[in-house]
Short mmCIF file of C-alpha atoms and ligand atoms in Angstrom, two decimals:
data_model
loop_
_atom_site.label_atom_id
_atom_site.label_comp_id
_atom_site.label_asym_id
_atom_site.label_seq_id
_atom_site.Cartn_x
_atom_site.Cartn_y
_atom_site.Cartn_z
CA MET A 1 32.93 35.10 7.09
CA LYS A 2 31.79 38.93 7.63
CA LEU A 3 29.62 38.64 11.11
CA THR A 4 28.19 41.58 12.70
CA ILE A 5 27.22 41.34 16.48
CA ILE A 6 24.86 44.05 17.18
CA GLY A 7 24.99 44.73 21.48
CA THR A 8 28.74 44.61 22.81
CA GLY A 9 27.87 44.06 26.26
CA TYR A 10 28.78 40.31 28.12
CA VAL A 11 27.70 38.43 25.41
CA GLY A 12 27.98 40.76 22.65
CA LEU A 13 31.91 41.17 23.43
CA VAL A 14 32.43 37.60 23.86
CA THR A 15 30.73 36.88 20.87
CA GLY A 16 32.44 38.96 18.75
CA THR A 17 35.76 38.07 20.06
CA CYS A 18 35.27 34.49 19.49
CA PHE A 19 34.34 34.60 16.20
CA ALA A 20 37.45 36.57 14.99
CA GLU A 21 39.75 34.29 17.22
CA VAL A 22 38.63 31.67 14.89
CA GLY A 23 39.35 33.73 11.99
CA HIS A 24 35.93 35.75 11.10
CA GLN A 25 35.46 39.28 9.78
CA VAL A 26 33.84 40.90 12.45
CA ILE A 27 31.99 44.20 13.59
CA CYS A 28 30.70 44.67 16.67
CA VAL A 29 27.88 47.55 17.04
CA ASP A 30 26.78 48.97 20.30
CA LYS A 31 24.49 52.24 20.63
CA ASP A 32 26.39 53.31 23.69
CA PRO A 33 29.20 55.80 22.18
CA GLU A 34 31.53 55.43 25.78
CA LYS A 35 31.41 51.55 25.00
CA ILE A 36 32.54 51.74 22.10
CA LYS A 37 34.83 55.09 22.29
CA LEU A 38 36.21 53.34 25.18
CA LEU A 39 36.91 49.61 22.63
CA LEU A 40 38.10 51.87 20.07
CA GLU A 41 40.98 53.36 22.77
CA GLY A 42 41.72 49.92 23.50
CA GLY A 43 40.09 50.03 27.12
CA MET A 44 37.56 47.63 28.35
CA PRO A 45 34.04 48.04 29.47
CA ILE A 46 33.60 44.41 31.47
CA TYR A 47 36.16 42.24 33.21
CA GLU A 48 35.91 38.81 31.78
CA PRO A 49 39.01 36.79 32.32
CA GLY A 50 41.34 36.48 29.32
CA LEU A 51 39.00 38.66 27.14
CA ASP A 52 40.99 41.75 27.05
CA GLU A 53 44.07 40.14 25.36
CA LEU A 54 41.93 38.03 23.44
CA VAL A 55 40.26 41.95 22.01
CA ARG A 56 43.72 43.31 21.37
CA LYS A 57 45.10 40.92 19.29
CA ASN A 58 41.90 40.43 17.08
CA VAL A 59 41.97 44.16 16.71
CA ASN A 60 45.59 44.30 15.95
CA ALA A 61 45.48 41.54 13.49
CA GLY A 62 42.40 43.52 11.52
CA ARG A 63 39.88 41.19 12.30
CA LEU A 64 37.64 43.07 14.90
CA GLN A 65 36.11 46.56 14.53
CA PHE A 66 33.75 48.36 16.48
CA THR A 67 31.13 51.19 15.87
CA THR A 68 27.86 52.68 17.19
CA SER A 69 26.45 52.35 13.44
CA THR A 70 23.72 49.78 12.95
CA GLY A 71 23.58 50.64 9.25
CA GLU A 72 27.45 50.01 9.00
CA GLY A 73 26.83 46.97 10.69
CA VAL A 74 24.02 45.79 8.70
CA GLU A 75 25.77 46.49 5.24
CA ARG A 76 29.11 45.37 6.13
CA SER A 77 27.91 41.90 6.93
CA ASP A 78 25.92 38.77 6.03
CA ILE A 79 24.80 37.04 9.20
CA ILE A 80 23.84 39.99 11.90
CA PHE A 81 23.80 38.65 15.55
CA ILE A 82 21.85 40.54 18.00
CA ALA A 83 22.81 40.36 21.38
CA VAL A 84 21.23 43.12 23.18
CA PRO A 85 19.46 43.12 26.76
CA THR A 86 16.33 41.23 27.42
CA PRO A 87 15.65 42.33 30.79
CA PRO A 88 12.45 41.54 33.15
CA GLN A 89 9.38 43.61 33.45
CA PRO A 90 7.83 44.16 36.94
CA ASP A 91 5.37 41.14 36.22
CA GLY A 92 8.30 38.94 35.40
CA SER A 93 7.24 38.94 31.47
CA VAL A 94 10.21 39.59 29.24
CA ASP A 95 10.86 43.52 27.75
CA LEU A 96 11.08 42.97 24.01
CA SER A 97 11.53 46.49 23.09
CA PHE A 98 15.19 46.05 22.65
CA ILE A 99 14.83 43.45 20.19
CA GLU A 100 12.00 45.06 18.47
CA THR A 101 14.10 48.34 18.01
CA VAL A 102 17.26 46.30 16.49
CA SER A 103 14.80 44.54 14.35
CA ARG A 104 13.25 47.50 13.03
CA GLU A 105 17.10 49.06 12.80
CA ILE A 106 18.22 45.97 10.98
CA ALA A 107 14.99 46.45 8.63
CA SER A 108 15.60 49.69 7.66
CA SER A 109 19.22 49.28 6.54
CA MET A 110 19.13 45.93 4.76
CA THR A 111 19.56 45.99 0.87
CA ALA A 112 20.69 42.54 0.15
CA TYR A 113 19.96 39.39 1.46
CA LYS A 114 21.03 38.71 5.56
CA ILE A 115 20.65 36.15 8.20
CA ILE A 116 19.49 37.62 11.12
CA VAL A 117 20.56 35.52 14.34
CA ASP A 118 18.82 36.21 17.88
CA LYS A 119 21.09 35.63 20.35
CA SER A 120 19.90 37.06 23.35
CA THR A 121 17.62 35.03 25.43
CA VAL A 122 13.95 35.62 24.14
CA PRO A 123 10.31 33.78 24.54
CA VAL A 124 9.44 31.21 22.19
CA LYS A 125 7.82 32.73 19.74
CA THR A 126 9.74 35.86 19.36
CA GLY A 127 11.44 34.55 16.49
CA GLU A 128 8.07 34.85 14.52
CA LYS A 129 7.75 38.66 15.76
CA VAL A 130 10.92 39.66 14.72
CA ALA A 131 10.09 38.35 11.12
CA GLU A 132 7.05 40.16 11.06
CA THR A 133 8.63 43.66 12.18
CA ILE A 134 11.55 43.09 9.32
CA ASN A 135 8.71 42.39 6.89
CA ARG A 136 7.24 45.17 7.76
CA TYR A 137 10.20 47.70 8.52
CA CYS A 138 11.88 46.45 5.16
CA LYS A 139 11.71 49.14 2.36
CA ALA A 140 13.83 46.91 0.29
CA LYS A 141 11.82 44.20 0.52
CA VAL A 142 14.92 41.84 0.20
CA ASP A 143 14.62 38.29 1.25
CA PHE A 144 15.94 37.21 4.89
CA ASP A 145 15.88 34.27 7.46
CA VAL A 146 15.51 34.64 11.24
CA VAL A 147 17.56 32.19 13.31
CA SER A 148 17.83 31.59 17.04
CA ASN A 149 21.27 30.69 18.30
CA PRO A 150 20.74 31.23 22.38
CA GLU A 151 23.71 31.72 24.11
CA PHE A 152 24.97 29.42 27.21
CA LEU A 153 28.17 30.99 28.06
CA ARG A 154 28.85 31.64 32.01
CA GLU A 155 29.76 34.99 32.72
CA GLY A 156 33.46 34.47 34.69
CA PHE A 157 34.34 31.61 32.05
CA ALA A 158 32.97 33.22 29.33
CA VAL A 159 35.56 32.79 26.67
CA GLY A 160 36.47 29.25 27.77
CA ASP A 161 32.61 28.43 27.41
CA PHE A 162 32.22 30.13 24.08
CA MET A 163 35.76 28.94 22.47
CA LYS A 164 34.54 25.19 23.70
CA PRO A 165 30.88 25.03 24.54
CA ASP A 166 28.60 21.59 24.80
CA ARG A 167 26.68 22.47 21.81
CA VAL A 168 25.08 24.86 19.92
CA VAL A 169 21.87 25.31 19.08
CA VAL A 170 20.67 26.42 15.76
CA GLY A 171 16.72 27.35 15.30
CA VAL A 172 15.31 27.79 11.46
CA ALA A 173 12.56 28.14 9.71
CA SER A 174 13.52 26.68 6.55
CA GLN A 175 16.97 24.81 5.61
CA ARG A 176 18.64 28.21 3.52
CA PRO A 177 20.70 29.69 6.58
CA VAL A 178 22.15 26.00 8.14
CA GLN A 179 24.99 25.93 6.22
CA ALA A 180 25.80 29.41 6.93
CA MET A 181 25.54 28.89 10.52
CA LYS A 182 27.26 25.32 10.20
CA ASP A 183 30.33 27.23 8.84
CA VAL A 184 30.46 29.99 11.19
CA TYR A 185 30.37 27.21 14.27
CA THR A 186 32.30 24.82 12.69
CA PRO A 187 35.82 26.08 13.94
CA TYR A 188 34.67 25.07 17.34
CA ASN A 189 34.35 21.27 16.85
CA ALA A 190 31.04 21.30 19.24
CA PRO A 191 27.58 19.47 18.04
CA ILE A 192 25.48 21.78 16.36
CA VAL A 193 21.90 21.16 17.46
CA VAL A 194 19.78 21.99 14.38
CA THR A 195 16.57 22.54 15.38
CA ASP A 196 12.90 24.96 14.54
CA ILE A 197 12.93 28.40 15.93
CA ASN A 198 10.37 27.61 18.67
CA SER A 199 12.40 24.40 20.19
CA ALA A 200 15.75 26.74 20.09
CA GLU A 201 13.78 29.55 21.93
CA LEU A 202 12.88 26.90 24.37
CA ILE A 203 15.89 25.04 24.91
CA LYS A 204 17.41 28.30 26.59
CA HIS A 205 14.67 29.22 28.66
CA ALA A 206 14.43 25.55 30.17
CA ALA A 207 17.81 24.82 30.47
CA ASN A 208 18.82 28.18 32.99
CA SER A 209 15.49 27.26 34.75
CA PHE A 210 16.36 23.87 35.24
CA LEU A 211 20.17 24.72 36.31
CA ALA A 212 18.14 27.26 39.15
CA LEU A 213 15.95 24.69 39.98
CA LYS A 214 19.13 22.66 40.48
CA ILE A 215 20.28 25.06 43.03
CA SER A 216 16.98 25.64 44.75
CA TYR A 217 17.03 21.94 45.70
CA ILE A 218 20.18 21.39 46.83
CA ASN A 219 19.48 24.70 48.86
CA ALA A 220 16.48 23.10 50.41
CA VAL A 221 18.64 19.68 50.90
CA SER A 222 21.02 21.97 53.15
CA VAL A 223 17.55 23.22 55.07
CA LEU A 224 17.26 19.41 56.05
CA CYS A 225 20.84 18.97 57.11
CA GLU A 226 20.98 22.20 59.03
CA LEU A 227 17.49 20.43 60.93
CA SER A 228 19.02 16.78 60.96
CA GLY A 229 22.73 17.31 61.66
CA ALA A 230 23.64 16.24 58.33
CA ASN A 231 26.63 18.12 55.72
CA VAL A 232 25.41 19.73 52.64
CA GLN A 233 28.63 19.06 51.14
CA GLU A 234 28.40 15.34 52.16
CA VAL A 235 25.01 14.83 50.53
CA ALA A 236 25.94 16.88 47.49
CA ALA A 237 29.08 14.78 46.78
CA GLY A 238 27.39 11.82 47.32
CA MET A 239 24.52 12.46 44.56
CA GLY A 240 26.65 14.28 42.11
CA MET A 241 29.23 10.53 41.09
CA ASP A 242 25.48 9.45 40.11
CA THR A 243 26.30 10.54 36.19
CA ARG A 244 22.22 10.97 35.54
CA ILE A 245 22.53 13.64 38.32
CA GLY A 246 26.07 15.36 38.10
CA ARG A 247 28.06 17.53 40.97
CA GLN A 248 27.81 20.88 38.89
CA PHE A 249 25.16 23.42 40.53
CA LEU A 250 24.77 21.69 43.62
CA ASP A 251 26.78 23.70 45.81
CA ALA A 252 24.31 25.32 48.56
CA SER A 253 24.51 29.01 49.40
CA LEU A 254 22.62 31.91 50.23
CA GLY A 255 20.91 31.72 47.03
CA PHE A 256 21.08 32.11 43.50
CA GLY A 257 21.09 35.64 41.15
CA GLY A 258 22.95 37.34 38.22
CA SER A 259 21.55 39.01 35.56
CA CYS A 260 20.14 35.72 33.77
CA PHE A 261 18.88 33.42 36.06
CA PRO A 262 15.84 35.07 38.29
CA LYS A 263 15.08 36.80 34.95
CA ASP A 264 14.88 33.86 33.26
CA LEU A 265 12.96 31.74 35.78
CA SER A 266 10.39 34.88 36.37
CA ALA A 267 10.20 34.70 31.87
CA PHE A 268 9.89 30.95 31.68
CA ILE A 269 7.01 31.30 34.62
CA LYS A 270 5.56 33.89 32.53
CA ILE A 271 5.78 32.37 28.94
CA SER A 272 4.03 29.40 30.55
CA GLU A 273 1.43 31.08 32.24
CA GLN A 274 0.69 32.81 28.70
CA LEU A 275 0.79 29.64 26.74
CA GLY A 276 -1.96 28.48 29.43
CA TYR A 277 0.13 26.02 31.49
CA GLU A 278 0.71 27.09 35.23
CA PHE A 279 4.55 25.87 35.96
CA GLY A 280 4.36 25.66 39.69
CA LEU A 281 7.49 23.61 39.92
CA LEU A 282 9.23 26.92 38.91
CA LYS A 283 7.74 29.28 41.52
CA GLU A 284 8.80 26.79 44.17
CA VAL A 285 12.20 27.53 42.74
CA GLN A 286 12.03 31.31 43.31
CA LYS A 287 10.46 30.55 46.44
CA ILE A 288 13.26 28.47 47.96
CA ASN A 289 15.65 31.16 46.71
CA ALA A 290 13.95 33.85 48.47
CA THR A 291 13.93 31.66 51.63
CA GLN A 292 17.21 31.13 51.50
CA MET A 293 18.47 34.79 51.56
CA ASP A 294 15.87 35.45 54.53
CA ARG A 295 17.21 32.32 56.32
CA PHE A 296 20.49 33.45 55.88
CA VAL A 297 19.81 37.56 56.99
CA LYS A 298 17.84 35.46 60.07
CA LYS A 299 21.31 33.37 60.99
CA ILE A 300 22.94 36.95 61.05
CA SER A 301 20.49 38.49 63.24
CA GLU A 302 19.52 35.34 65.76
CA THR A 303 23.92 35.06 66.23
CA MET A 304 24.37 39.30 66.42
CA TRP A 305 20.97 39.58 68.78
CA VAL A 306 20.44 43.53 67.91
CA LEU A 307 21.43 44.36 64.24
CA LYS A 308 21.20 48.18 64.67
CA GLY A 309 24.45 49.80 64.69
CA LYS A 310 26.53 46.76 64.47
CA LYS A 311 29.51 47.06 62.24
CA LEU A 312 29.91 44.19 59.59
CA GLY A 313 32.56 43.12 56.94
CA ILE A 314 31.47 41.84 53.64
CA LEU A 315 33.63 39.88 51.27
CA GLY A 316 32.08 39.59 47.57
CA LEU A 317 29.77 42.22 46.37
CA ALA A 318 29.57 40.17 42.23
CA PHE A 319 26.57 37.92 41.83
CA LYS A 320 29.63 35.03 41.53
CA GLN A 321 32.97 34.68 41.41
CA ASN A 322 35.18 35.95 38.61
CA THR A 323 33.13 38.71 37.37
CA ASP A 324 32.44 42.27 37.68
CA ASP A 325 28.71 41.90 37.17
CA VAL A 326 26.85 43.16 40.12
CA ARG A 327 23.00 42.94 38.47
CA MET A 328 20.74 41.11 40.91
CA SER A 329 23.65 40.44 42.84
CA PRO A 330 22.66 38.13 46.29
CA ALA A 331 25.53 39.99 47.94
CA ILE A 332 24.21 43.45 47.11
CA GLU A 333 21.08 42.50 48.06
CA LEU A 334 21.97 40.82 51.29
CA CYS A 335 24.08 44.41 51.98
CA GLN A 336 20.75 46.00 51.35
CA ARG A 337 19.10 44.54 53.75
CA LEU A 338 21.77 44.90 56.33
CA GLN A 339 21.46 48.19 55.97
CA GLN A 340 17.84 48.49 56.02
CA GLU A 341 18.50 46.86 59.89
CA GLY A 342 21.17 49.55 60.77
CA VAL A 343 23.85 47.75 60.28
CA ILE A 344 27.09 49.50 59.16
CA LEU A 345 29.20 48.09 56.33
CA ARG A 346 32.64 47.56 55.30
CA VAL A 347 32.75 45.68 52.04
CA HIS A 348 35.27 44.42 49.34
CA ASP A 349 35.06 42.40 45.96
CA PRO A 350 38.43 41.82 43.78
CA ARG A 351 36.88 43.08 40.63
CA ALA A 352 33.09 44.46 41.13
CA MET A 353 34.17 47.66 43.45
CA ASP A 354 33.56 49.82 40.42
CA LYS A 355 30.33 48.63 39.50
CA ALA A 356 29.17 48.22 42.97
CA LYS A 357 29.49 51.68 43.77
CA ALA A 358 26.24 52.81 41.18
CA VAL A 359 23.92 50.73 43.27
CA LEU A 360 25.05 50.29 47.07
CA THR A 361 26.17 53.56 49.05
CA ASP A 362 27.06 54.48 52.65
CA VAL A 363 29.16 51.64 52.82
CA THR A 364 33.04 51.72 53.03
CA TYR A 365 34.89 50.46 50.34
CA VAL A 366 38.35 48.72 51.35
CA SER A 367 40.63 47.65 48.69
CA ASP A 368 42.28 45.21 50.76
CA MET A 369 40.38 41.76 51.70
CA ASN A 370 42.34 41.64 54.64
CA GLU A 371 41.21 44.71 55.97
CA VAL A 372 37.73 44.26 55.97
CA ALA A 373 37.39 42.85 59.18
CA GLU A 374 38.92 45.99 61.04
CA GLY A 375 36.63 47.02 63.88
CA CYS A 376 33.96 44.98 62.59
CA ASP A 377 31.24 42.53 64.84
CA ALA A 378 31.47 40.10 62.47
CA LEU A 379 32.66 38.85 58.74
CA VAL A 380 30.67 37.50 56.04
CA ILE A 381 31.05 36.01 53.18
CA ALA A 382 28.67 36.44 50.42
CA THR A 383 30.40 35.84 47.01
CA GLU A 384 32.64 32.52 46.23
CA TRP A 385 35.86 34.41 44.66
CA PRO A 386 38.66 31.73 45.08
CA GLU A 387 40.83 34.47 46.59
CA PHE A 388 38.82 34.59 49.92
CA LYS A 389 40.03 31.22 50.60
CA GLN A 390 43.34 32.77 51.18
CA LEU A 391 42.34 35.27 53.94
CA ASP A 392 44.74 36.22 56.77
CA LEU A 393 42.17 34.21 58.90
CA GLU A 394 44.08 35.01 61.91
CA ARG A 395 44.50 38.40 61.32
CA ALA A 396 40.90 38.68 60.87
CA ARG A 397 40.19 37.19 64.00
CA LYS A 398 42.23 39.35 65.85
CA ASN A 399 40.75 42.42 63.73
CA LEU A 400 37.47 41.59 64.77
CA THR A 401 35.68 42.84 68.06
CA HIS A 402 34.32 39.33 68.20
CA PRO A 403 35.46 35.90 65.90
CA ILE A 404 32.31 35.59 64.14
CA LEU A 405 31.99 34.77 60.56
CA PHE A 406 28.90 33.90 58.47
CA ASP A 407 29.90 32.04 55.12
CA GLY A 408 26.95 31.98 52.86
CA ARG A 409 29.28 30.12 49.88
CA ASN A 410 31.16 27.67 52.22
CA LEU A 411 34.41 28.37 51.63
CA PHE A 412 35.76 27.37 54.80
CA ASN A 413 36.39 23.43 56.75
CA VAL A 414 33.77 23.79 59.88
CA ASP A 415 36.13 22.04 62.44
CA GLU A 416 39.34 24.23 61.28
CA MET A 417 37.14 27.62 62.05
CA GLU A 418 35.97 26.50 65.39
CA LYS A 419 39.79 25.69 65.63
CA LEU A 420 41.05 28.91 65.09
CA GLY A 421 38.28 30.16 67.94
CA PHE A 422 35.74 31.36 65.17
CA LEU A 423 31.73 31.48 66.02
CA TYR A 424 31.41 29.84 62.34
CA LYS A 425 28.11 29.73 60.64
CA SER A 426 27.85 28.39 57.19
CA ILE A 427 25.00 26.66 54.74
CA GLY A 428 23.53 23.10 55.54
CA ARG A 429 26.60 22.21 57.08
CA GLY A 430 25.35 20.72 60.80
CA GLN A 431 22.72 21.87 63.70
CA GLY A 432 22.39 25.09 64.16
CA ALA A 433 25.21 25.52 60.89
P1 NAD B 501 24.58 43.42 27.98
O1 NAD B 501 23.67 44.63 28.87
O2 NAD B 501 25.88 43.06 28.82
O3 NAD B 501 24.70 44.21 26.85
C1 NAD B 501 24.01 44.48 25.53
C2 NAD B 501 24.21 45.46 24.98
O4 NAD B 501 23.50 46.10 24.10
C3 NAD B 501 24.79 46.83 25.54
O5 NAD B 501 25.66 47.32 25.71
C4 NAD B 501 23.71 47.88 25.10
O6 NAD B 501 24.22 49.33 25.24
C5 NAD B 501 23.08 47.44 23.93
N1 NAD B 501 22.29 47.74 23.16
C6 NAD B 501 21.33 47.66 23.86
N2 NAD B 501 20.05 48.24 22.23
C7 NAD B 501 20.92 48.32 21.28
C8 NAD B 501 20.55 48.81 20.05
N3 NAD B 501 19.31 48.94 19.77
N4 NAD B 501 22.04 48.71 19.14
C9 NAD B 501 22.95 48.34 19.86
N5 NAD B 501 23.59 48.15 20.98
C10 NAD B 501 22.70 48.02 21.97
O7 NAD B 501 23.31 42.28 27.96
P2 NAD B 501 24.28 40.75 28.26
O8 NAD B 501 24.51 40.15 29.89
O9 NAD B 501 25.28 40.44 26.88
O10 NAD B 501 22.93 40.09 27.80
C11 NAD B 501 22.42 40.07 26.21
C12 NAD B 501 21.39 39.25 26.02
O11 NAD B 501 22.21 37.76 26.27
C13 NAD B 501 20.35 39.11 27.19
O12 NAD B 501 19.31 38.37 26.59
C14 NAD B 501 20.68 38.00 27.58
O13 NAD B 501 19.40 37.20 28.89
C15 NAD B 501 21.16 37.01 26.95
N6 NAD B 501 22.60 36.01 27.97
C16 NAD B 501 23.13 36.74 28.71
C17 NAD B 501 24.17 35.67 29.22
C18 NAD B 501 25.20 36.24 30.26
O14 NAD B 501 25.88 35.55 31.21
N7 NAD B 501 25.32 37.46 30.43
C19 NAD B 501 24.41 34.71 29.00
C20 NAD B 501 23.50 34.04 27.98
C21 NAD B 501 22.47 34.84 27.15
#
């Protein structure tokens, strides 16, 4: 099938590439000429495991192309996917200006029937607005259908998630686009949930908010563990074996971040408010998340006593493992809060240092994780990169002026760290953890 993706970012590039991988003919559009130039030259604008080989393979096979022209994208395909940003506004509501702009651009280029599919995460009722906008700006007055097809991939596992989705959600206003959407997704062998557009849009916000809720829940339990002397990992394991609950998203930490959870949560709270419902539960989820970061900073400051002038090594800048994405990263927030207290930072991330440089200045970027601790008063783990488990702890202990390690991701075993001579502070594992 001929498919166009407008917006070639984390979602758009993965979507386009994985569509090409199953044999569709795909053209990815982006308004950023640098991004398209880089892709046309064989480069990659983002780090996503396995994506670069897949892009190369499908470009070489002639199934994946790139352009800056929305007009070309609209003309060449029957189905147009929108994957542009939907960032938060200061009051938590969603900035839909990118969606509106793309809707107008698509409308002005349409000369024949098209299916316009929204893959961006948008508030319920956005599909109706997109249809209205296209009607208004389409001079040719051709027929079209708007479809909602929210994306559930996780950065860091995006290719696997896209190729083997748990489900594909397709929201439609009529039966006309259903078969075409099924044809697009049949190669992935996943259940296809066909519903109305409003329900499809709600599914995405409801799902992401629920996952954020699960994280805040275990983080709140981790506080109880610290107060009572229990171990949150044991509690999570015991809870997670119940199939009604499941073990995923029950890892206590310094809090969630990234470009999706915080923004989707505030959006859902705002959407509810606009619809006339006060979603207090989700406000508490936000509050617990903010408190979790406060508690971690407090843990560091209480242990170090005076923070001003102390030197700390930070392992991890990405908002989670396996990605170079630092948008709304808890690790970056932690660094900035420590800087405000006058802490001097040496930082390392396996993939995210280039992107971090744009938002985190006045720190020393260290390319080898084992050199971060040199001359530092303490070491902090802020992102759950699996390679940090291979840290040379003996060397870190010798390099630190005092062997203190704050672990915001519970990567190490408490007893082993103590045996190695560390003062080891993690999340929710025993009193004074
Ligand atoms: P992104 O910022 O990585 O990519 C968006 C791209 O759209 C950018 O490259 C930008 O240049 C381009 N763009 C903006 N306006 C354009 C226009 N008028 N024409 C062409 N290109 C345009 O964003 P993302 O992370 O891919 O997120 C996109 C959407 O998908 C958001 O709504 C997000 O909430 C949702 N989403 C993201 C993830 C994720 O893990 N990143 C997962 C599921 C859903």
